[in-house]
Structures are given as C-alpha cells and as structure tokens.
Amino acid sequence: MKAAFYTKYGAARDVLTIGELPDPQPGAGAVRVRVRFSGINPSDCNRRLGIRDRPGYPLIIPHSDGAGEIDAVGEGVSRSRIGEKVWIWNAQRGRPFGTAAEYVALPSRQAVRLPDGATLEDGACFGVPAMTAYYSLFDDGALEGKDVLVTGGAGAVGFYAVQFARLAGARTLVATVSSDEKARMAEKAGAPVVVNYKIEDVARRIMEATDGRGIDHISEVDFGGNLKTTLAVMKVGCAIGAYASKGAPEPALPFYPLLFSNVVVRFIQCYAMPDDVRLPAHRDLTRWCEDGKLEHPPARILPLANVAEAHELVEEGKVIGKVMLRV
C-alpha cells in the first residue's frame, strides 16, 4: 500500500516520506479500512515533532482520524461489516500505524458506522474535533437551561461545540473568535452571541448576554490565556472542559478564587475519553447527523503526496476548518 510515514522526529519536510509498505491484515476483533480521507490534528504534528510524546516505534504512519470503507474483517467480527462506510478514532494512539495510508487495521469498535447524511470528508472530522467538543461539554452533566461559553468558536472543535451546546438546550450560548471571518463561522454554527476578543471586552459582553448571571460551563481552547476572563464570568459551580492552553502552557492557578466558587476544571484529552462519555457521543453525533441538524467544518483537502504541506498548514493555524488528505 502507499503510505506517508516517518522514522525520526522533526520538521514535516525533513522527516515525512511517501512510500510503499505491506498491506495490514486485521487480527481477531479487528477490521481493515480502505482509507479515503485522513484527518490531521495539531496533536499529530506535535507527535511528529516529538514535543508532546515520543512513542518510540521505528516507523510511524501518522494521523488518528480518518474515514473510508471496511474491506476485510478479522476473526470474531461479522462479515456483514464489509463494505460499511466508517469513521475512525484513535488510529495512531498507542499504535504505530495511523490513517495516512491506503489501509489501516484497527479494533472493530474504533471504526464507527458513518451516519446517514454524512460524507466521508465529514467523517474524517469526527475523531478528535467532534469527540473533544463533546467531552469538553458533557462530562459534567446536561447543559439544558445552562449558560455556556465556547472559546474559539470557529475552530474545528469549537464549531462542533457551539452546535452541540445549542442542540443540548443551552439557555445562553456565547462563542469567542478573533476575526470577522471566524465570527461568520461561529454564527453559521448557531452561536447567538459572538464576541471578537481582539477588539471587544469579552467579560462585559458575556455578562450582558447572561443578564449578569455569568457562565455555568466553558468549552475551553486556551485555559491559561483566557483565565482572567474566566475568573470574571464564572458562576459558583462553573465547570471548565479545557483541551488546550497555548496562550499560557504553564498557567499559575489562582487557587482561592477557584476554590471559593467550587469550580471544576477538567482537563480534556479525547484520546483517553472514557466509554461512559464516548458511547453517548457516538449516539448523539449519529442522531444529530441523521436528523440533518449538524454542519461540519469546511475541509482543506490535499493529496497524500502533499502530506508535509498539510502538516505545515495545521502548524500555521491559518486554515479555518479541518485539513485532511485524500488517500
């Protein structure tokens, strides 16, 4: 099979190679997926750089997200799954071989039936972005009737988080963005209140939008960078689902203000998402897709041969939506 891979850590153009590798075969309880689209996330780039973790495998095919069709099954998996269109999660988590290849073999449960009405391109967005959005919102209970803040409402995660919060019945829903173009994305996702943090007083706008109540729950893309605003708008019992902290990678926690407000800070890593959150996420995602209630992030699609360029686009952070490879 044709695949993108690396055998050492470093810059995309220095270490990523396109070549031929043996076709994988599904073992017991596994399926093989003919990959059509391979989704790229910042975590894939960080792993390639070796700045978050170094798995130590001699050869790594990157990317955890993807979508395609099951073309072979291992012992214990029903042959009725052959031909099924699926989306993939955690393909390269704890394993050397991800989705940047014509085929990937992985446990059957990690290839989820693609919902009716969703394209394969959409499916390549579901793994990290959609599951991170869901985990950041729902691990501390239902959102119905609550005041919710989604920071980074135009990002691949935030775009889903805005929709999930709206569909779950949030009373007030505020999204923050950094440009007019991103504001239009957040509005497309259904955020009734969109705040440009570059030019507006975010805390003041949030308090106005909530009639002075403040925020019950935050889906947080920059925990440290946004902490000052969080302290100004959080209610007693506020829950924060934080999945990144680029603005302040090692934030100093104001312990007592958080303590006196009974704040829950939950650090979200979708690769370690527990089944009691993941399985409802799969069900809700399928239901919302099949009911025609979900929009999906726009995709910037490059051929497999351009994998290094695709990684650079993700690292630059200038693409609104999802970067993926057509395999």
mmCIF file of C-alpha atoms in Angstrom, residues 164-321:
data_model
loop_
_atom_site.group_PDB
_atom_site.id
_atom_site.type_symbol
_atom_site.label_atom_id
_atom_site.label_comp_id
_atom_site.label_asym_id
_atom_site.label_seq_id
_atom_site.Cartn_x
_atom_site.Cartn_y
_atom_site.Cartn_z
ATOM 1 C CA PHE A 164 -23.665 20.521 20.475
ATOM 2 C CA ALA A 165 -24.411 23.079 23.191
ATOM 3 C CA ARG A 166 -27.232 24.558 21.134
ATOM 4 C CA LEU A 167 -28.730 21.148 20.388
ATOM 5 C CA ALA A 168 -28.482 20.233 24.085
ATOM 6 C CA GLY A 169 -30.650 23.176 25.069
ATOM 7 C CA ALA A 170 -28.205 25.735 26.480
ATOM 8 C CA ARG A 171 -30.057 28.814 27.752
ATOM 9 C CA THR A 172 -27.375 31.297 26.692
ATOM 10 C CA LEU A 173 -24.608 30.423 24.247
ATOM 11 C CA VAL A 174 -21.615 32.694 23.719
ATOM 12 C CA ALA A 175 -18.713 31.995 21.331
ATOM 13 C CA THR A 176 -15.440 33.893 21.151
ATOM 14 C CA VAL A 177 -13.484 34.423 17.920
ATOM 15 C CA SER A 178 -10.575 36.525 16.652
ATOM 16 C CA SER A 179 -11.777 37.863 13.277
ATOM 17 C CA ASP A 180 -14.849 38.747 11.231
ATOM 18 C CA GLU A 181 -14.376 35.626 9.094
ATOM 19 C CA LYS A 182 -14.311 33.449 12.193
ATOM 20 C CA ALA A 183 -17.347 35.285 13.565
ATOM 21 C CA ARG A 184 -19.269 34.216 10.467
ATOM 22 C CA MET A 185 -18.219 30.605 11.110
ATOM 23 C CA ALA A 186 -19.436 30.716 14.712
ATOM 24 C CA GLU A 187 -22.705 32.294 13.587
ATOM 25 C CA LYS A 188 -23.096 29.532 10.994
ATOM 26 C CA ALA A 189 -22.741 27.016 13.819
ATOM 27 C CA GLY A 190 -25.634 28.748 15.569
ATOM 28 C CA ALA A 191 -23.995 30.875 18.253
ATOM 29 C CA PRO A 192 -26.481 33.666 19.115
ATOM 30 C CA VAL A 193 -23.757 35.788 20.738
ATOM 31 C CA VAL A 194 -20.334 36.035 19.093
ATOM 32 C CA VAL A 195 -17.565 38.122 20.661
ATOM 33 C CA ASN A 196 -14.339 39.149 18.927
ATOM 34 C CA TYR A 197 -11.819 39.005 21.768
ATOM 35 C CA LYS A 198 -9.310 41.027 19.751
ATOM 36 C CA ILE A 199 -11.425 44.192 19.846
ATOM 37 C CA GLU A 200 -14.169 43.655 22.455
ATOM 38 C CA ASP A 201 -14.409 43.403 26.235
ATOM 39 C CA VAL A 202 -15.244 39.700 26.453
ATOM 40 C CA ALA A 203 -16.230 39.651 30.123
ATOM 41 C CA ARG A 204 -18.568 42.626 29.717
ATOM 42 C CA ARG A 205 -20.257 41.116 26.650
ATOM 43 C CA ILE A 206 -20.729 37.783 28.430
ATOM 44 C CA MET A 207 -22.278 39.375 31.499
ATOM 45 C CA GLU A 208 -24.617 41.406 29.284
ATOM 46 C CA ALA A 209 -25.636 38.316 27.327
ATOM 47 C CA THR A 210 -26.403 36.372 30.516
ATOM 48 C CA ASP A 211 -28.232 39.266 32.246
ATOM 49 C CA GLY A 212 -25.479 39.348 34.834
ATOM 50 C CA ARG A 213 -25.699 35.650 35.722
ATOM 51 C CA GLY A 214 -22.336 34.589 34.309
ATOM 52 C CA ILE A 215 -21.335 31.204 32.920
ATOM 53 C CA ASP A 216 -22.154 27.652 34.061
ATOM 54 C CA HIS A 217 -19.923 25.752 31.635
ATOM 55 C CA ILE A 218 -16.943 26.570 29.412
ATOM 56 C CA SER A 219 -15.557 24.592 26.471
ATOM 57 C CA GLU A 220 -12.035 25.980 26.692
ATOM 58 C CA VAL A 221 -9.428 26.133 23.917
ATOM 59 C CA ASP A 222 -6.911 28.268 25.842
ATOM 60 C CA PHE A 223 -7.197 27.661 29.574
ATOM 61 C CA GLY A 224 -4.235 29.767 30.686
ATOM 62 C CA GLY A 225 -4.656 32.507 28.114
ATOM 63 C CA ASN A 226 -8.331 33.006 28.995
ATOM 64 C CA LEU A 227 -8.072 32.562 32.762
ATOM 65 C CA LYS A 228 -8.532 36.251 33.574
ATOM 66 C CA THR A 229 -11.818 36.313 31.663
ATOM 67 C CA THR A 230 -12.895 33.032 33.237
ATOM 68 C CA LEU A 231 -12.476 34.464 36.731
ATOM 69 C CA ALA A 232 -14.636 37.430 35.768
ATOM 70 C CA VAL A 233 -17.557 35.454 34.320
ATOM 71 C CA MET A 234 -17.695 32.086 36.134
ATOM 72 C CA LYS A 235 -20.651 31.228 38.345
ATOM 73 C CA VAL A 236 -20.379 29.280 41.559
ATOM 74 C CA GLY A 237 -20.092 25.660 40.423
ATOM 75 C CA CYS A 238 -18.819 26.558 36.961
ATOM 76 C CA ALA A 239 -17.352 23.584 35.066
ATOM 77 C CA ILE A 240 -14.485 24.083 32.613
ATOM 78 C CA GLY A 241 -13.605 21.487 29.998
ATOM 79 C CA ALA A 242 -10.104 22.574 28.941
ATOM 80 C CA TYR A 243 -8.420 20.888 25.981
ATOM 81 C CA ALA A 244 -5.558 23.314 25.242
ATOM 82 C CA SER A 245 -3.598 26.181 26.800
ATOM 83 C CA LYS A 246 -1.454 27.628 24.048
ATOM 84 C CA GLY A 247 -1.517 31.177 25.430
ATOM 85 C CA ALA A 248 -0.045 30.046 28.750
ATOM 86 C CA PRO A 249 1.233 26.440 28.642
ATOM 87 C CA GLU A 250 2.108 26.534 32.364
ATOM 88 C CA PRO A 251 -0.551 28.810 33.889
ATOM 89 C CA ALA A 252 -0.385 29.931 37.506
ATOM 90 C CA LEU A 253 -3.670 28.859 39.098
ATOM 91 C CA PRO A 254 -5.473 31.415 41.286
ATOM 92 C CA PHE A 255 -6.358 28.731 43.807
ATOM 93 C CA TYR A 256 -8.643 30.587 46.190
ATOM 94 C CA PRO A 257 -10.896 32.337 43.640
ATOM 95 C CA LEU A 258 -11.460 28.928 42.030
ATOM 96 C CA LEU A 259 -11.912 27.275 45.431
ATOM 97 C CA PHE A 260 -14.489 29.747 46.712
ATOM 98 C CA SER A 261 -16.560 29.310 43.558
ATOM 99 C CA ASN A 262 -16.484 25.495 43.672
ATOM 100 C CA VAL A 263 -15.096 25.460 40.139
ATOM 101 C CA VAL A 264 -14.482 22.163 38.363
ATOM 102 C CA VAL A 265 -11.513 22.270 35.991
ATOM 103 C CA ARG A 266 -11.500 19.156 33.840
ATOM 104 C CA PHE A 267 -8.534 18.632 31.556
ATOM 105 C CA ILE A 268 -9.839 17.013 28.380
ATOM 106 C CA GLN A 269 -7.829 14.501 26.382
ATOM 107 C CA CYS A 270 -10.103 12.817 23.862
ATOM 108 C CA TYR A 271 -7.550 10.058 23.251
ATOM 109 C CA ALA A 272 -8.307 8.904 26.814
ATOM 110 C CA MET A 273 -12.060 9.563 26.607
ATOM 111 C CA PRO A 274 -13.923 7.058 28.819
ATOM 112 C CA ASP A 275 -16.643 4.894 27.302
ATOM 113 C CA ASP A 276 -19.356 6.397 29.501
ATOM 114 C CA VAL A 277 -18.802 9.652 27.590
ATOM 115 C CA ARG A 278 -17.615 8.286 24.234
ATOM 116 C CA LEU A 279 -20.547 5.946 23.578
ATOM 117 C CA PRO A 280 -23.215 8.629 24.201
ATOM 118 C CA ALA A 281 -21.129 10.909 21.983
ATOM 119 C CA HIS A 282 -21.272 8.381 19.153
ATOM 120 C CA ARG A 283 -25.039 8.004 19.588
ATOM 121 C CA ASP A 284 -25.733 11.742 19.722
ATOM 122 C CA LEU A 285 -23.431 12.500 16.791
ATOM 123 C CA THR A 286 -25.188 9.847 14.704
ATOM 124 C CA ARG A 287 -28.648 11.082 15.727
ATOM 125 C CA TRP A 288 -27.894 14.738 15.041
ATOM 126 C CA CYS A 289 -26.319 13.920 11.665
ATOM 127 C CA GLU A 290 -29.196 11.715 10.577
ATOM 128 C CA ASP A 291 -31.730 14.334 11.664
ATOM 129 C CA GLY A 292 -29.914 16.865 9.473
ATOM 130 C CA LYS A 293 -29.046 19.098 12.431
ATOM 131 C CA LEU A 294 -25.255 19.263 12.108
ATOM 132 C CA GLU A 295 -22.971 21.380 9.962
ATOM 133 C CA HIS A 296 -19.392 20.176 9.533
ATOM 134 C CA PRO A 297 -16.186 22.215 9.399
ATOM 135 C CA PRO A 298 -15.012 23.215 5.924
ATOM 136 C CA ALA A 299 -12.198 20.984 4.727
ATOM 137 C CA ARG A 300 -8.915 21.923 3.077
ATOM 138 C CA ILE A 301 -8.093 18.724 1.190
ATOM 139 C CA LEU A 302 -4.652 17.877 -0.195
ATOM 140 C CA PRO A 303 -3.384 14.698 -1.881
ATOM 141 C CA LEU A 304 -1.397 12.190 0.169
ATOM 142 C CA ALA A 305 1.770 13.244 -1.663
ATOM 143 C CA ASN A 306 1.404 16.713 -0.088
ATOM 144 C CA VAL A 307 1.422 15.439 3.492
ATOM 145 C CA ALA A 308 4.295 17.735 4.542
ATOM 146 C CA GLU A 309 2.474 20.799 3.225
ATOM 147 C CA ALA A 310 -0.686 19.672 5.038
ATOM 148 C CA HIS A 311 1.191 19.365 8.330
ATOM 149 C CA GLU A 312 2.614 22.854 7.838
ATOM 150 C CA LEU A 313 -0.875 24.269 7.281
ATOM 151 C CA VAL A 314 -2.031 22.762 10.565
ATOM 152 C CA GLU A 315 1.006 24.104 12.397
ATOM 153 C CA GLU A 316 0.484 27.599 10.977
ATOM 154 C CA GLY A 317 -3.097 27.574 12.269
ATOM 155 C CA LYS A 318 -4.383 29.802 9.472
ATOM 156 C CA VAL A 319 -6.839 27.356 7.909
ATOM 157 C CA ILE A 320 -10.384 27.746 9.222
ATOM 158 C CA GLY A 321 -11.801 24.252 9.472
#
